[in-house]
């Protein structure tokens, strides 16, 4: 079983729709959960960063973590063509020295005007 | 310059060449990383440096040789590469302390093509 599973897509949605992305994981030691956005020919940029279970909202973006199900989600409301990118989930265990991130394969999203 | 910078942005090399990739972080972080990103695969961690000491080497072939002269600079020396080494090479940095790990911040990457 892979450590982090993420359906690579691609996912095409019309402008204004809600985009829903998710990842599952197997390592119960993971405590930190991140979503990165990567535009074509660019490096990943941090989008959302959450610790443990719960929801976090930042503008049109909402990240959810359900540790009991080992499942994380990212929602993009009122999607825009500028949201077209690859979205990578990443996670790590807690504690000093545990700075290894486990990544999903990335989910390509296309928002159609 | 801000964030994490990488040079060159694009590199084409033959299998017998020797080249180096450079990374510089302007965030005051104490940990730096090299990743390989290939199509349809998760990011692969290659090397980790904490406080300039290499703490992880994920079974990377010896044709890749990292160097971390100080906490702001990281190099990846390349020699006798194979065509399957063609990929996007990403550098990242983070702040590692007793309280845990901050997240990682990435550079724009070097797109490497091995002929």
PDB file of C-alpha atoms in Angstrom:
ATOM      1  CA  UNK A   1       0.000   0.000   0.000  1.00  0.00           C
ATOM      2  CA  UNK A   2       1.351   3.402  -0.972  1.00  0.00           C
ATOM      3  CA  UNK A   3       1.873   5.816   1.893  1.00  0.00           C
ATOM      4  CA  UNK A   4      -0.258   8.536   0.271  1.00  0.00           C
ATOM      5  CA  UNK A   5      -2.890   7.926  -2.380  1.00  0.00           C
ATOM      6  CA  UNK A   6      -4.131  10.702  -4.629  1.00  0.00           C
ATOM      7  CA  UNK A   7      -6.107  10.224  -7.807  1.00  0.00           C
ATOM      8  CA  UNK A   8      -4.090  12.103 -10.468  1.00  0.00           C
ATOM      9  CA  UNK A   9      -7.189  13.078 -12.491  1.00  0.00           C
ATOM     10  CA  UNK A  10      -7.305  15.247 -14.591  1.00  0.00           C
ATOM     11  CA  UNK A  11     -10.359  17.050 -13.294  1.00  0.00           C
ATOM     12  CA  UNK A  12     -12.163  19.561 -15.533  1.00  0.00           C
ATOM     13  CA  UNK A  13     -14.794  21.880 -14.106  1.00  0.00           C
ATOM     14  CA  UNK A  14     -16.653  24.954 -15.401  1.00  0.00           C
ATOM     15  CA  UNK A  15     -15.776  28.343 -13.958  1.00  0.00           C
ATOM     16  CA  UNK A  16     -17.651  28.990 -10.718  1.00  0.00           C
ATOM     17  CA  UNK A  17     -17.981  25.328  -9.769  1.00  0.00           C
ATOM     18  CA  UNK A  18     -16.723  23.800  -6.543  1.00  0.00           C
ATOM     19  CA  UNK A  19     -13.564  21.737  -6.913  1.00  0.00           C
ATOM     20  CA  UNK A  20     -13.185  18.822  -4.517  1.00  0.00           C
ATOM     21  CA  UNK A  21      -9.850  17.053  -4.116  1.00  0.00           C
ATOM     22  CA  UNK A  22      -8.823  14.395  -1.644  1.00  0.00           C
ATOM     23  CA  UNK A  23      -6.033  12.132  -0.460  1.00  0.00           C
ATOM     24  CA  UNK A  24      -5.923   9.063   1.719  1.00  0.00           C
ATOM     25  CA  UNK A  25      -2.956   7.883   3.710  1.00  0.00           C
ATOM     26  CA  UNK A  26      -1.839   4.871   5.674  1.00  0.00           C
ATOM     27  CA  UNK A  27       0.621   6.208   8.261  1.00  0.00           C
ATOM     28  CA  UNK A  28      -1.215   7.049  11.485  1.00  0.00           C
ATOM     29  CA  UNK A  29       1.819   9.042  12.685  1.00  0.00           C
ATOM     30  CA  UNK A  30       1.093  11.855  10.234  1.00  0.00           C
ATOM     31  CA  UNK A  31       0.106  15.018  12.068  1.00  0.00           C
ATOM     32  CA  UNK A  32       0.822  17.838   9.618  1.00  0.00           C
ATOM     33  CA  UNK A  33      -1.129  18.098   6.388  1.00  0.00           C
ATOM     34  CA  UNK A  34      -0.442  20.396   3.476  1.00  0.00           C
ATOM     35  CA  UNK A  35      -1.791  21.230   0.072  1.00  0.00           C
ATOM     36  CA  UNK A  36       0.544  22.624  -2.542  1.00  0.00           C
ATOM     37  CA  UNK A  37      -0.422  24.204  -5.849  1.00  0.00           C
ATOM     38  CA  UNK A  38       1.910  23.782  -8.804  1.00  0.00           C
ATOM     39  CA  UNK A  39       1.492  25.730 -12.009  1.00  0.00           C
ATOM     40  CA  UNK A  40       3.029  24.430 -15.204  1.00  0.00           C
ATOM     41  CA  UNK A  41       6.815  24.887 -15.286  1.00  0.00           C
ATOM     42  CA  UNK A  42       6.890  26.172 -11.707  1.00  0.00           C
ATOM     43  CA  UNK A  43       7.748  24.710  -8.304  1.00  0.00           C
ATOM     44  CA  UNK A  44       5.020  23.789  -5.802  1.00  0.00           C
ATOM     45  CA  UNK A  45       3.766  26.659  -3.638  1.00  0.00           C
ATOM     46  CA  UNK A  46       2.184  26.125  -0.251  1.00  0.00           C
ATOM     47  CA  UNK A  47      -1.563  26.680  -0.335  1.00  0.00           C
ATOM     48  CA  UNK A  48      -2.904  25.314   2.960  1.00  0.00           C
ATOM     49  CA  UNK A  49      -1.244  23.966   6.108  1.00  0.00           C
ATOM     50  CA  UNK A  50      -3.178  22.238   8.899  1.00  0.00           C
ATOM     51  CA  UNK A  51      -2.272  20.378  12.041  1.00  0.00           C
ATOM     52  CA  UNK A  52      -4.218  17.311  13.193  1.00  0.00           C
ATOM     53  CA  UNK A  53      -7.944  16.962  12.498  1.00  0.00           C
ATOM     54  CA  UNK A  54     -10.398  19.711  11.657  1.00  0.00           C
ATOM     55  CA  UNK A  55     -11.165  22.351   9.067  1.00  0.00           C
ATOM     56  CA  UNK A  56      -9.243  25.390   7.928  1.00  0.00           C
ATOM     57  CA  UNK A  57     -10.571  28.073   5.649  1.00  0.00           C
ATOM     58  CA  UNK A  58      -8.633  30.686   3.670  1.00  0.00           C
ATOM     59  CA  UNK A  59     -10.674  32.715   1.241  1.00  0.00           C
ATOM     60  CA  UNK A  60     -12.114  30.389  -1.388  1.00  0.00           C
ATOM     61  CA  UNK A  61     -10.082  27.437  -0.096  1.00  0.00           C
ATOM     62  CA  UNK A  62     -11.084  24.996   2.656  1.00  0.00           C
ATOM     63  CA  UNK A  63      -8.907  22.154   3.904  1.00  0.00           C
ATOM     64  CA  UNK A  64     -10.370  19.302   5.917  1.00  0.00           C
ATOM     65  CA  UNK A  65      -8.566  16.592   7.832  1.00  0.00           C
ATOM     66  CA  UNK A  66     -10.236  13.455   9.198  1.00  0.00           C
ATOM     67  CA  UNK A  67      -7.543  11.505  11.002  1.00  0.00           C
ATOM     68  CA  UNK A  68      -9.933   8.748  12.073  1.00  0.00           C
ATOM     69  CA  UNK A  69     -10.502   7.935   8.391  1.00  0.00           C
ATOM     70  CA  UNK A  70      -6.993   8.918   7.284  1.00  0.00           C
ATOM     71  CA  UNK A  71      -8.560  11.216   4.711  1.00  0.00           C
ATOM     72  CA  UNK A  72      -7.876  14.826   3.779  1.00  0.00           C
ATOM     73  CA  UNK A  73      -9.740  17.114   1.405  1.00  0.00           C
ATOM     74  CA  UNK A  74      -9.331  20.450  -0.334  1.00  0.00           C
ATOM     75  CA  UNK A  75     -12.321  22.421  -1.587  1.00  0.00           C
ATOM     76  CA  UNK A  76     -12.097  25.378  -3.938  1.00  0.00           C
ATOM     77  CA  UNK A  77     -15.244  27.491  -4.099  1.00  0.00           C
ATOM     78  CA  UNK A  78     -16.160  29.716  -7.034  1.00  0.00           C
ATOM     79  CA  UNK A  79     -13.336  28.237  -9.087  1.00  0.00           C
ATOM     80  CA  UNK A  80     -11.499  30.527 -11.516  1.00  0.00           C
ATOM     81  CA  UNK A  81      -9.431  29.769 -14.620  1.00  0.00           C
ATOM     82  CA  UNK A  82      -6.403  30.915 -12.583  1.00  0.00           C
ATOM     83  CA  UNK A  83      -6.997  27.915 -10.291  1.00  0.00           C
ATOM     84  CA  UNK A  84      -5.992  25.617 -13.161  1.00  0.00           C
ATOM     85  CA  UNK A  85      -2.939  23.830 -11.793  1.00  0.00           C
ATOM     86  CA  UNK A  86      -1.783  20.590 -10.250  1.00  0.00           C
ATOM     87  CA  UNK A  87      -2.644  20.207  -6.575  1.00  0.00           C
ATOM     88  CA  UNK A  88      -0.365  18.075  -4.409  1.00  0.00           C
ATOM     89  CA  UNK A  89      -1.224  16.801  -0.963  1.00  0.00           C
ATOM     90  CA  UNK A  90       1.651  16.282   1.471  1.00  0.00           C
ATOM     91  CA  UNK A  91       1.947  15.198   5.071  1.00  0.00           C
ATOM     92  CA  UNK A  92       4.498  14.547   7.773  1.00  0.00           C
ATOM     93  CA  UNK A  93       4.815  13.101  11.228  1.00  0.00           C
ATOM     94  CA  UNK A  94       5.299  15.301  14.285  1.00  0.00           C
ATOM     95  CA  UNK A  95       8.424  15.966  16.226  1.00  0.00           C
ATOM     96  CA  UNK A  96      11.953  17.097  15.727  1.00  0.00           C
ATOM     97  CA  UNK A  97      13.741  15.285  12.944  1.00  0.00           C
ATOM     98  CA  UNK A  98      10.539  14.183  11.266  1.00  0.00           C
ATOM     99  CA  UNK A  99      10.897  16.602   8.407  1.00  0.00           C
ATOM    100  CA  UNK A 100      10.271  14.099   5.654  1.00  0.00           C
ATOM    101  CA  UNK A 101       7.192  14.943   3.611  1.00  0.00           C
ATOM    102  CA  UNK A 102       5.180  12.206   1.930  1.00  0.00           C
ATOM    103  CA  UNK A 103       3.493  13.431  -1.245  1.00  0.00           C
ATOM    104  CA  UNK A 104       0.596  12.288  -3.339  1.00  0.00           C
ATOM    105  CA  UNK A 105       1.007  12.083  -7.117  1.00  0.00           C
ATOM    106  CA  UNK A 106      -0.833  15.366  -7.640  1.00  0.00           C
ATOM    107  CA  UNK A 107      -4.257  16.105  -9.121  1.00  0.00           C
ATOM    108  CA  UNK A 108      -4.422  18.164 -12.309  1.00  0.00           C
ATOM    109  CA  UNK A 109      -7.335  20.612 -12.283  1.00  0.00           C
ATOM    110  CA  UNK A 110      -8.592  22.530 -15.312  1.00  0.00           C
ATOM    111  CA  UNK A 111     -11.164  25.293 -14.818  1.00  0.00           C
ATOM    112  CA  UNK A 112     -12.932  26.044 -18.077  1.00  0.00           C
ATOM    113  CA  UNK A 113     -14.040  29.666 -18.632  1.00  0.00           C
TER     114      UNK A 113
ATOM    115  CA  UNK B   1      15.843  37.870  -4.201  1.00  0.00           C
ATOM    116  CA  UNK B   2      13.234  36.254  -2.012  1.00  0.00           C
ATOM    117  CA  UNK B   3      12.236  32.698  -1.203  1.00  0.00           C
ATOM    118  CA  UNK B   4      14.098  29.829  -2.800  1.00  0.00           C
ATOM    119  CA  UNK B   5      15.956  30.322  -6.069  1.00  0.00           C
ATOM    120  CA  UNK B   6      17.410  27.713  -8.395  1.00  0.00           C
ATOM    121  CA  UNK B   7      19.799  27.918 -11.322  1.00  0.00           C
ATOM    122  CA  UNK B   8      19.846  27.026 -14.083  1.00  0.00           C
ATOM    123  CA  UNK B   9      16.130  26.782 -14.857  1.00  0.00           C
ATOM    124  CA  UNK B  10      16.772  24.499 -17.826  1.00  0.00           C
ATOM    125  CA  UNK B  11      19.679  22.171 -18.524  1.00  0.00           C
ATOM    126  CA  UNK B  12      20.386  19.815 -21.392  1.00  0.00           C
ATOM    127  CA  UNK B  13      23.365  17.542 -20.987  1.00  0.00           C
ATOM    128  CA  UNK B  14      24.916  14.507 -22.553  1.00  0.00           C
ATOM    129  CA  UNK B  15      25.488  11.308 -20.636  1.00  0.00           C
ATOM    130  CA  UNK B  16      29.206  12.016 -20.264  1.00  0.00           C
ATOM    131  CA  UNK B  17      28.901  15.610 -19.079  1.00  0.00           C
ATOM    132  CA  UNK B  18      29.418  16.972 -15.584  1.00  0.00           C
ATOM    133  CA  UNK B  19      27.155  19.765 -14.410  1.00  0.00           C
ATOM    134  CA  UNK B  20      25.898  21.248 -11.149  1.00  0.00           C
ATOM    135  CA  UNK B  21      22.548  22.557 -10.008  1.00  0.00           C
ATOM    136  CA  UNK B  22      22.488  25.405  -7.522  1.00  0.00           C
ATOM    137  CA  UNK B  23      19.905  26.322  -4.918  1.00  0.00           C
ATOM    138  CA  UNK B  24      19.835  29.317  -2.587  1.00  0.00           C
ATOM    139  CA  UNK B  25      17.282  30.044   0.119  1.00  0.00           C
ATOM    140  CA  UNK B  26      16.678  33.553   1.486  1.00  0.00           C
ATOM    141  CA  UNK B  27      14.296  32.501   4.268  1.00  0.00           C
ATOM    142  CA  UNK B  28      16.757  31.942   7.103  1.00  0.00           C
ATOM    143  CA  UNK B  29      15.896  28.239   7.234  1.00  0.00           C
ATOM    144  CA  UNK B  30      18.184  25.545   8.602  1.00  0.00           C
ATOM    145  CA  UNK B  31      17.122  22.553   6.494  1.00  0.00           C
ATOM    146  CA  UNK B  32      17.364  22.055   2.727  1.00  0.00           C
ATOM    147  CA  UNK B  33      16.194  19.316   0.391  1.00  0.00           C
ATOM    148  CA  UNK B  34      16.569  17.972  -3.127  1.00  0.00           C
ATOM    149  CA  UNK B  35      13.580  16.329  -4.798  1.00  0.00           C
ATOM    150  CA  UNK B  36      13.078  14.696  -8.172  1.00  0.00           C
ATOM    151  CA  UNK B  37       9.730  15.167  -9.906  1.00  0.00           C
ATOM    152  CA  UNK B  38       8.872  12.867 -12.798  1.00  0.00           C
ATOM    153  CA  UNK B  39       5.607  12.728 -14.717  1.00  0.00           C
ATOM    154  CA  UNK B  40       2.821  10.706 -13.063  1.00  0.00           C
ATOM    155  CA  UNK B  41       4.923  10.044  -9.939  1.00  0.00           C
ATOM    156  CA  UNK B  42       4.942  11.571  -6.458  1.00  0.00           C
ATOM    157  CA  UNK B  43       7.825  13.841  -5.583  1.00  0.00           C
ATOM    158  CA  UNK B  44      10.828  11.707  -4.681  1.00  0.00           C
ATOM    159  CA  UNK B  45      12.980  12.939  -1.816  1.00  0.00           C
ATOM    160  CA  UNK B  46      16.639  12.572  -2.718  1.00  0.00           C
ATOM    161  CA  UNK B  47      18.657  14.305   0.006  1.00  0.00           C
ATOM    162  CA  UNK B  48      18.040  16.155   3.253  1.00  0.00           C
ATOM    163  CA  UNK B  49      20.430  18.504   5.011  1.00  0.00           C
ATOM    164  CA  UNK B  50      19.736  19.667   8.562  1.00  0.00           C
ATOM    165  CA  UNK B  51      22.136  22.299   9.881  1.00  0.00           C
ATOM    166  CA  UNK B  52      24.418  21.536   6.893  1.00  0.00           C
ATOM    167  CA  UNK B  53      24.661  17.857   7.828  1.00  0.00           C
ATOM    168  CA  UNK B  54      23.247  15.297   5.451  1.00  0.00           C
ATOM    169  CA  UNK B  55      20.631  13.367   7.372  1.00  0.00           C
ATOM    170  CA  UNK B  56      18.951  11.416   4.629  1.00  0.00           C
ATOM    171  CA  UNK B  57      19.994   9.840   1.371  1.00  0.00           C
ATOM    172  CA  UNK B  58      17.194   7.834  -0.133  1.00  0.00           C
ATOM    173  CA  UNK B  59      19.244   5.267  -2.057  1.00  0.00           C
ATOM    174  CA  UNK B  60      20.125   7.814  -4.693  1.00  0.00           C
ATOM    175  CA  UNK B  61      22.671   6.635  -7.312  1.00  0.00           C
ATOM    176  CA  UNK B  62      26.185   7.936  -6.801  1.00  0.00           C
ATOM    177  CA  UNK B  63      26.019   9.844 -10.092  1.00  0.00           C
ATOM    178  CA  UNK B  64      24.126  12.433  -7.999  1.00  0.00           C
ATOM    179  CA  UNK B  65      26.343  14.116  -5.413  1.00  0.00           C
ATOM    180  CA  UNK B  66      24.972  16.801  -3.063  1.00  0.00           C
ATOM    181  CA  UNK B  67      26.928  19.548  -1.375  1.00  0.00           C
ATOM    182  CA  UNK B  68      25.766  21.952   1.317  1.00  0.00           C
ATOM    183  CA  UNK B  69      28.520  24.497   2.096  1.00  0.00           C
ATOM    184  CA  UNK B  70      26.274  26.560   4.409  1.00  0.00           C
ATOM    185  CA  UNK B  71      22.656  26.714   5.512  1.00  0.00           C
ATOM    186  CA  UNK B  72      21.675  28.981   2.596  1.00  0.00           C
ATOM    187  CA  UNK B  73      23.214  27.129  -0.320  1.00  0.00           C
ATOM    188  CA  UNK B  74      22.755  23.663  -1.729  1.00  0.00           C
ATOM    189  CA  UNK B  75      24.275  22.084  -4.820  1.00  0.00           C
ATOM    190  CA  UNK B  76      23.582  18.913  -6.741  1.00  0.00           C
ATOM    191  CA  UNK B  77      26.558  17.725  -8.779  1.00  0.00           C
ATOM    192  CA  UNK B  78      25.695  15.547 -11.752  1.00  0.00           C
ATOM    193  CA  UNK B  79      27.947  13.209 -13.710  1.00  0.00           C
ATOM    194  CA  UNK B  80      27.452  10.354 -16.181  1.00  0.00           C
ATOM    195  CA  UNK B  81      23.689  10.631 -15.976  1.00  0.00           C
ATOM    196  CA  UNK B  82      21.217   8.371 -17.758  1.00  0.00           C
ATOM    197  CA  UNK B  83      18.261   9.417 -19.935  1.00  0.00           C
ATOM    198  CA  UNK B  84      15.876   8.215 -17.200  1.00  0.00           C
ATOM    199  CA  UNK B  85      17.332  10.923 -14.943  1.00  0.00           C
ATOM    200  CA  UNK B  86      15.540  13.529 -17.050  1.00  0.00           C
ATOM    201  CA  UNK B  87      13.078  15.242 -14.706  1.00  0.00           C
ATOM    202  CA  UNK B  88      12.322  18.417 -12.803  1.00  0.00           C
ATOM    203  CA  UNK B  89      14.727  18.782  -9.875  1.00  0.00           C
ATOM    204  CA  UNK B  90      13.296  20.800  -7.028  1.00  0.00           C
ATOM    205  CA  UNK B  91      15.050  22.358  -4.079  1.00  0.00           C
ATOM    206  CA  UNK B  92      13.169  23.145  -0.881  1.00  0.00           C
ATOM    207  CA  UNK B  93      13.937  24.590   2.542  1.00  0.00           C
ATOM    208  CA  UNK B  94      12.271  24.565   5.950  1.00  0.00           C
ATOM    209  CA  UNK B  95      12.883  25.558   9.539  1.00  0.00           C
ATOM    210  CA  UNK B  96      13.564  22.556  11.726  1.00  0.00           C
ATOM    211  CA  UNK B  97      13.535  23.034  15.503  1.00  0.00           C
ATOM    212  CA  UNK B  98      12.757  21.250  18.778  1.00  0.00           C
ATOM    213  CA  UNK B  99       9.111  22.146  18.512  1.00  0.00           C
ATOM    214  CA  UNK B 100       8.643  20.319  15.270  1.00  0.00           C
ATOM    215  CA  UNK B 101       8.857  20.982  11.600  1.00  0.00           C
ATOM    216  CA  UNK B 102       7.662  23.948   9.622  1.00  0.00           C
ATOM    217  CA  UNK B 103       6.483  23.183   6.156  1.00  0.00           C
ATOM    218  CA  UNK B 104       8.758  23.196   3.143  1.00  0.00           C
ATOM    219  CA  UNK B 105       9.080  25.990   0.619  1.00  0.00           C
ATOM    220  CA  UNK B 106      10.083  25.107  -2.911  1.00  0.00           C
ATOM    221  CA  UNK B 107      12.136  26.739  -5.605  1.00  0.00           C
ATOM    222  CA  UNK B 108      11.012  26.886  -9.254  1.00  0.00           C
ATOM    223  CA  UNK B 109      13.024  23.818 -10.205  1.00  0.00           C
ATOM    224  CA  UNK B 110      15.588  22.927 -12.851  1.00  0.00           C
ATOM    225  CA  UNK B 111      14.202  21.094 -15.859  1.00  0.00           C
ATOM    226  CA  UNK B 112      16.928  18.562 -16.725  1.00  0.00           C
ATOM    227  CA  UNK B 113      17.094  16.693 -20.014  1.00  0.00           C
ATOM    228  CA  UNK B 114      19.729  13.990 -20.467  1.00  0.00           C
ATOM    229  CA  UNK B 115      20.425  13.058 -24.074  1.00  0.00           C
TER     230      UNK B 115
END
